[in-house]
Amino acid sequence: MNATQTEWLVLGILDALISLTMIGAVFLAPKHLLFGLYVPEADRGSAEVGRIRGRHYGALVAVWILGLAVGVAVGLWSGGEWSEGSPEAAFGAALIIQIGGLIPVWRSGRAQALRLKQARNWRAEKPSKIVIDLLFRQRQRLVGNGWFLIHLAIVLLGAASAALHWDVIPDPVPTHFGISGEADEYSPKGFGAVFTLNIVQLGLIGVFLLVNMSIRQARQQLDPARPEVSREKQLRFRKAISAFIYALSLFVVVMLGLGQSVTLYGWPTERLNLAMIGLPALLILAVFGFVWYVARHGLDDVGSSPHVQEDEAWRGGFFYYNKADPALMVEKRSGVGWTINLAHPLGVLIFVGILLVPIAIVVLAAIFA
């Protein structure tokens, strides 16, 4: 098997893992929600709800197969046969179809859920009382923000090493490697070519730190019927997701550091090829495992929380906009974790800031290149 065929195989496996993660995240979604809509307990096991979920899973599989077929066609068209085609073009085309296809699939499923909600007159029963733990934030055992200094130290160490070894860094600098380990793209040695990955590392650390800080500030969702049980579940959930965010940040920083070392110092790529290919796959499996853990232990179960009746505040089931809610961060209705209240004065600023991070990284890299 030559290098191109190996790349076809590796990227094909990676595409399958990404698709399985997306499908698995939907499969493990909370049972009290259907496309962002609250489902009363009596209807959660109904045949109609099951059919809507089943059609959605089938549509996701169909989109994955379609994306795979389009990707293979693009790859073969670019080279004539699979031993000579472009696996990177195939991978990109497949992801565009598979990720872009999620939008119409979601809209179709949500439309069906809305019709069922109207037919069944689904309404969340408003609790007679609301429970708030005044010491909730003090009880949280999250990863301290100071621990992110370790990640910062790794970045500074990498940048300092590059500065001290400037004379031994090749010119031009290799900026892309194929599966075979051979460099196939180069850039003139300069600030951007040498330190771009450090800039990316700093930007991502900032994003992960912001997410960790937002976990502490997210609103409570205590079930009045069982406040102590729901409190412990939320505390465990927040601790787990904080640890996951910290580990993910460290993972990304180290992976980018390895890439920088290979680029600047000529480290043997043969030994790192498996790591650079296997680490993204391991990351995807870790995300899937985390979502499974949360769903398996019911850590995202809000019970009869007063916030379950907020269907109207969720635009499309994804975006939360509620001027009456003073909370900045609220629990997501799709996926795991929290999202921003876009009606909060800081909500839009944070949302725009997150979008600007990758744009700023690209612009800075272009300026300093």
Coordinates of C-alpha atoms in Angstrom, one line a residue:
M1 CA 0.0 0.0 0.0
N2 CA 1.6 3.3 -1.1
A3 CA 1.4 6.7 0.7
T4 CA -1.7 7.9 -1.2
Q5 CA -3.6 4.7 -0.5
T6 CA -2.7 4.9 3.2
E7 CA -4.0 8.5 3.3
W8 CA -7.3 7.3 1.7
L9 CA -7.6 4.7 4.4
V10 CA -6.7 7.0 7.3
L11 CA -9.0 9.9 6.3
G12 CA -11.8 7.4 5.6
I13 CA -11.5 6.1 9.1
L14 CA -11.4 9.6 10.5
D15 CA -14.5 10.6 8.5
A16 CA -16.3 7.6 9.9
L17 CA -15.4 8.5 13.4
I18 CA -16.5 12.1 13.0
S19 CA -19.9 10.9 11.6
L20 CA -20.3 8.3 14.3
T21 CA -19.7 11.0 16.9
M22 CA -22.3 13.3 15.4
I23 CA -24.9 10.5 15.2
G24 CA -24.0 9.3 18.7
A25 CA -24.4 12.7 20.2
V26 CA -28.0 12.8 18.8
F27 CA -28.7 9.2 19.9
L28 CA -27.5 10.1 23.5
A29 CA -29.6 13.3 23.7
P30 CA -31.8 13.7 26.8
K31 CA -35.1 11.9 26.6
H32 CA -37.0 14.9 27.8
L33 CA -36.1 16.9 24.7
L34 CA -37.0 16.3 21.1
F35 CA -35.3 18.7 18.7
G36 CA -35.0 21.3 21.5
L37 CA -38.7 20.8 22.5
Y38 CA -39.8 19.6 25.9
V39 CA -41.5 16.2 25.9
P40 CA -43.8 15.4 28.8
E41 CA -42.8 12.2 30.7
A42 CA -46.0 10.3 29.5
D43 CA -45.0 10.8 25.8
R44 CA -41.3 10.1 26.0
G45 CA -41.7 6.4 25.1
S46 CA -44.6 6.9 22.6
A47 CA -44.5 5.4 19.1
E48 CA -44.8 8.8 17.5
V49 CA -41.7 10.2 19.3
G50 CA -39.8 7.0 18.5
R51 CA -40.7 7.3 14.8
I52 CA -39.5 10.9 14.6
R53 CA -36.2 9.9 16.3
G54 CA -35.9 6.8 14.0
R55 CA -36.4 8.9 10.9
H56 CA -33.8 11.4 12.1
Y57 CA -31.2 8.7 12.7
G58 CA -31.9 7.2 9.3
A59 CA -31.5 10.6 7.6
L60 CA -28.2 11.1 9.4
V61 CA -26.9 7.8 8.1
A62 CA -28.1 8.7 4.6
V63 CA -26.4 12.1 4.7
W64 CA -23.2 10.3 5.8
I65 CA -23.4 7.8 2.9
L66 CA -24.1 10.6 0.4
G67 CA -21.1 12.7 1.7
L68 CA -18.9 9.6 1.5
A69 CA -20.0 8.9 -2.1
V70 CA -19.5 12.6 -3.2
G71 CA -16.1 12.6 -1.5
V72 CA -14.9 9.5 -3.2
A73 CA -16.1 10.8 -6.6
V74 CA -14.3 14.1 -6.0
G75 CA -11.1 12.3 -5.0
L76 CA -11.2 10.0 -8.0
W77 CA -12.0 12.8 -10.4
S78 CA -9.0 14.7 -9.2
G79 CA -6.6 11.9 -9.9
G80 CA -8.2 9.2 -12.1
E81 CA -8.0 6.3 -9.6
W82 CA -7.8 5.8 -5.9
S83 CA -4.1 5.2 -5.9
E84 CA -3.5 8.6 -7.5
G85 CA -6.5 10.7 -6.5
S86 CA -6.6 13.4 -3.9
P87 CA -7.8 12.0 -0.5
E88 CA -7.6 15.5 1.1
A89 CA -10.1 16.8 -1.6
A90 CA -12.3 13.7 -1.0
F91 CA -12.2 14.3 2.8
G92 CA -13.1 18.0 2.5
A93 CA -15.9 17.3 0.1
A94 CA -17.4 14.6 2.3
L95 CA -17.3 16.8 5.4
I96 CA -19.0 19.7 3.5
I97 CA -21.9 17.4 2.5
Q98 CA -22.1 15.6 5.9
I99 CA -21.9 18.7 8.1
G100 CA -24.0 20.9 5.8
G101 CA -26.6 18.2 5.5
L102 CA -27.2 18.4 9.3
I103 CA -29.1 21.6 8.8
P104 CA -31.9 20.4 6.6
V105 CA -32.1 17.1 8.5
W106 CA -32.4 19.0 11.8
R107 CA -35.0 21.4 10.4
S108 CA -37.1 18.5 9.1
G109 CA -37.0 16.7 12.4
R110 CA -37.9 19.8 14.4
A111 CA -40.8 20.6 12.1
Q112 CA -42.2 17.1 12.8
A113 CA -41.6 17.6 16.5
L114 CA -43.5 20.9 16.4
R115 CA -46.5 19.4 14.7
L116 CA -46.6 16.6 17.3
K117 CA -46.3 19.1 20.1
Q118 CA -49.3 21.0 18.7
A119 CA -51.3 17.9 18.2
R120 CA -50.5 16.5 21.7
N121 CA -50.7 20.0 23.3
W122 CA -47.3 19.4 25.1
R123 CA -46.8 21.8 28.0
A124 CA -44.3 21.6 30.8
E125 CA -46.1 21.6 34.1
K126 CA -45.1 24.7 36.0
P127 CA -43.7 23.8 39.4
S128 CA -45.4 25.1 42.5
K129 CA -42.1 26.2 43.9
I130 CA -38.6 27.0 42.9
V131 CA -35.5 25.8 44.8
I132 CA -32.2 27.7 44.8
D133 CA -29.1 26.7 46.7
L134 CA -27.4 29.9 47.8
L135 CA -24.1 28.0 48.3
F136 CA -24.2 26.2 45.0
R137 CA -21.3 28.1 43.5
Q138 CA -19.2 27.5 46.6
R139 CA -20.0 23.8 46.4
Q140 CA -18.6 23.5 42.8
R141 CA -15.3 21.6 42.5
L142 CA -14.1 22.8 39.1
V143 CA -10.6 22.9 37.7
G144 CA -9.1 26.2 38.9
N145 CA -8.3 28.8 36.3
G146 CA -4.7 28.9 37.6
W147 CA -4.1 25.4 36.3
F148 CA -4.3 26.8 32.8
L149 CA -0.9 28.5 33.5
I150 CA 0.6 25.1 32.8
H151 CA -0.8 25.2 29.3
L152 CA 0.5 28.8 29.0
A153 CA 4.0 27.7 30.2
I154 CA 4.1 25.0 27.5
V155 CA 3.4 27.6 24.8
L156 CA 6.0 30.0 26.2
L157 CA 8.5 27.2 26.4
G158 CA 7.9 26.4 22.7
A159 CA 8.1 30.0 21.6
A160 CA 11.3 30.6 23.7
S161 CA 12.9 27.5 22.2
A162 CA 12.1 28.7 18.6
A163 CA 13.6 32.1 19.4
L164 CA 16.7 30.6 20.9
H165 CA 17.2 28.2 18.0
W166 CA 16.3 30.8 15.3
D167 CA 19.6 30.2 13.4
V168 CA 19.0 26.4 13.0
I169 CA 15.4 26.8 11.8
P170 CA 15.4 26.0 8.0
D171 CA 14.5 28.6 5.5
P172 CA 12.0 28.1 3.9
V173 CA 10.0 26.5 6.7
P174 CA 8.0 23.3 5.9
T175 CA 4.4 24.0 6.7
H176 CA 2.6 20.9 5.5
F177 CA 3.4 17.2 5.5
G178 CA 1.8 14.4 3.7
I179 CA 0.9 11.0 5.2
S180 CA 4.3 9.7 4.0
G181 CA 6.0 12.3 6.3
E182 CA 7.5 14.2 3.4
A183 CA 7.1 18.0 3.4
D184 CA 5.0 19.2 0.5
E185 CA 4.5 22.9 1.3
Y186 CA 6.9 25.6 2.4
S187 CA 6.8 29.2 3.6
P188 CA 9.7 31.8 3.9
K189 CA 11.1 31.9 7.4
G190 CA 9.6 34.7 9.4
F191 CA 7.6 35.6 12.5
G192 CA 4.4 34.1 11.1
A193 CA 5.8 30.9 9.8
V194 CA 7.7 30.2 13.0
F195 CA 5.2 31.4 15.7
T196 CA 1.8 30.9 14.0
L197 CA 1.1 27.7 16.0
N198 CA 2.0 29.5 19.2
I199 CA -0.5 32.2 18.4
V200 CA -3.1 29.5 17.7
Q201 CA -2.3 27.9 21.0
L202 CA -2.8 31.1 22.9
G203 CA -6.1 31.8 21.2
L204 CA -7.4 28.4 22.0
I205 CA -6.3 28.5 25.6
G206 CA -8.2 31.7 26.0
V207 CA -11.3 30.1 24.6
F208 CA -11.0 27.1 26.9
L209 CA -10.4 29.3 29.9
L210 CA -13.5 31.4 29.0
V211 CA -15.6 28.2 28.8
N212 CA -14.3 27.0 32.2
M213 CA -15.1 30.3 33.8
S214 CA -18.6 30.3 32.3
I215 CA -19.3 26.9 33.8
R216 CA -19.0 28.4 37.3
Q217 CA -21.4 31.2 36.3
A218 CA -24.1 29.1 34.6
R219 CA -27.5 29.1 36.2
Q220 CA -28.8 26.4 38.5
Q221 CA -31.5 23.9 37.5
L222 CA -32.7 22.3 40.7
D223 CA -35.6 20.0 40.6
P224 CA -38.1 21.1 43.3
A225 CA -39.3 17.5 43.7
R226 CA -35.7 16.2 44.5
P227 CA -33.5 19.2 45.1
E228 CA -30.6 17.3 46.8
V229 CA -30.4 14.6 44.0
S230 CA -30.5 17.1 41.2
R231 CA -27.9 19.3 43.0
E232 CA -25.5 16.4 43.2
K233 CA -26.0 15.5 39.6
Q234 CA -25.4 19.1 38.5
L235 CA -22.2 19.3 40.7
R236 CA -20.9 16.1 39.2
F237 CA -21.8 17.2 35.7
R238 CA -20.0 20.6 36.1
K239 CA -17.0 18.9 37.6
A240 CA -16.8 16.4 34.8
I241 CA -17.2 18.9 32.0
S242 CA -14.6 21.3 33.6
A243 CA -12.1 18.4 33.8
F244 CA -12.9 17.5 30.2
I245 CA -12.4 21.1 29.0
Y246 CA -9.1 21.3 30.8
A247 CA -7.9 18.0 29.4
L248 CA -9.0 19.0 25.9
S249 CA -7.1 22.3 26.2
L250 CA -3.9 20.4 27.2
F251 CA -4.4 17.9 24.4
V252 CA -4.7 20.6 21.8
V253 CA -1.7 22.6 23.1
V254 CA 0.5 19.5 23.2
M255 CA -0.6 18.3 19.7
L256 CA 0.1 21.7 18.2
G257 CA 3.5 21.8 20.0
L258 CA 4.4 18.5 18.4
G259 CA 3.5 19.9 15.1
Q260 CA 5.7 22.9 15.6
S261 CA 8.6 20.8 16.7
V262 CA 8.4 18.7 13.5
T263 CA 8.2 21.8 11.4
L264 CA 11.0 23.8 13.0
Y265 CA 13.5 21.3 14.2
G266 CA 13.2 18.4 11.7
W267 CA 12.1 15.9 14.2
P268 CA 11.7 12.4 12.6
T269 CA 8.1 12.4 11.2
E270 CA 8.0 8.6 10.9
R271 CA 7.7 8.2 14.7
L272 CA 5.2 11.0 15.0
N273 CA 2.9 10.1 12.0
L274 CA 0.9 7.6 14.1
A275 CA 0.5 10.2 16.9
M276 CA -0.5 13.0 14.6
I277 CA -3.1 10.7 12.9
G278 CA -4.2 8.8 16.0
L279 CA -4.6 11.8 18.3
P280 CA -7.5 13.4 16.4
A281 CA -9.2 10.0 16.2
L282 CA -8.6 9.5 20.0
L283 CA -10.1 13.0 20.6
I284 CA -13.2 12.1 18.7
L285 CA -13.6 8.9 20.7
A286 CA -13.1 10.8 23.9
V287 CA -15.8 13.3 23.0
F288 CA -18.2 10.4 22.2
G289 CA -17.2 8.7 25.5
F290 CA -17.8 11.8 27.5
V291 CA -21.3 12.3 26.0
W292 CA -22.1 8.6 26.7
Y293 CA -20.9 9.0 30.3
V294 CA -23.1 12.0 30.9
A295 CA -26.2 10.4 29.4
R296 CA -25.5 7.0 31.1
H297 CA -25.5 8.5 34.5
G298 CA -28.3 11.0 33.8
L299 CA -26.2 14.0 34.7
D300 CA -28.1 16.1 32.2
D301 CA -31.5 15.2 33.5
V302 CA -33.3 18.4 34.7
G303 CA -36.4 16.6 35.9
S304 CA -39.2 19.2 36.6
S305 CA -36.9 22.2 36.7
P306 CA -38.7 25.5 36.1
H307 CA -36.6 26.1 33.0
V308 CA -37.9 23.1 31.0
Q309 CA -40.9 25.2 29.8
E310 CA -38.8 27.6 27.8
D311 CA -39.5 26.2 24.3
E312 CA -40.4 29.7 23.0
A313 CA -37.1 31.1 24.1
W314 CA -35.1 28.6 22.0
R315 CA -34.8 29.8 18.4
G316 CA -34.6 26.7 16.2
G317 CA -33.8 24.6 19.3
F318 CA -30.2 26.0 19.2
F319 CA -30.1 29.7 20.1
Y320 CA -31.4 30.9 23.5
Y321 CA -32.9 34.4 23.5
N322 CA -34.7 35.4 26.7
K323 CA -34.7 39.0 27.9
A324 CA -36.6 38.0 31.1
D325 CA -33.7 35.6 32.1
P326 CA -30.8 37.4 33.8
A327 CA -28.5 34.4 33.3
L328 CA -25.6 34.7 30.8
M329 CA -25.0 31.0 30.4
V330 CA -27.8 28.4 30.2
E331 CA -28.0 24.7 29.6
K332 CA -28.0 23.6 25.9
R333 CA -31.0 21.9 24.4
S334 CA -28.9 20.2 21.8
G335 CA -25.6 18.6 22.7
V336 CA -23.9 18.7 26.1
G337 CA -23.0 21.7 28.2
W338 CA -24.0 25.4 28.1
T339 CA -24.7 28.1 25.6
I340 CA -25.0 31.9 25.7
N341 CA -28.2 33.9 26.4
L342 CA -28.1 36.1 23.3
A343 CA -30.5 38.6 25.0
H344 CA -28.0 39.2 27.8
P345 CA -25.9 42.4 27.2
L346 CA -22.7 40.4 27.2
G347 CA -24.1 37.5 25.3
V348 CA -23.7 38.9 21.8
L349 CA -20.2 40.3 22.6
I350 CA -19.0 36.9 23.8
F351 CA -20.6 35.2 20.8
V352 CA -19.0 37.6 18.4
G353 CA -15.7 37.3 20.3
I354 CA -15.6 33.5 19.9
L355 CA -16.3 33.9 16.2
L356 CA -13.5 36.4 15.8
V357 CA -10.8 34.2 17.5
P358 CA -10.1 32.0 14.4
I359 CA -10.4 35.0 12.1
A360 CA -7.9 37.0 14.1
I361 CA -5.5 34.0 14.1
V362 CA -5.6 33.8 10.3
V363 CA -5.2 37.6 9.9
L364 CA -2.3 37.8 12.3
A365 CA -0.6 34.8 10.7
A366 CA -1.0 36.5 7.3
I367 CA 0.3 39.8 8.6
F368 CA 3.4 38.3 10.2
A369 CA 4.1 35.8 7.4

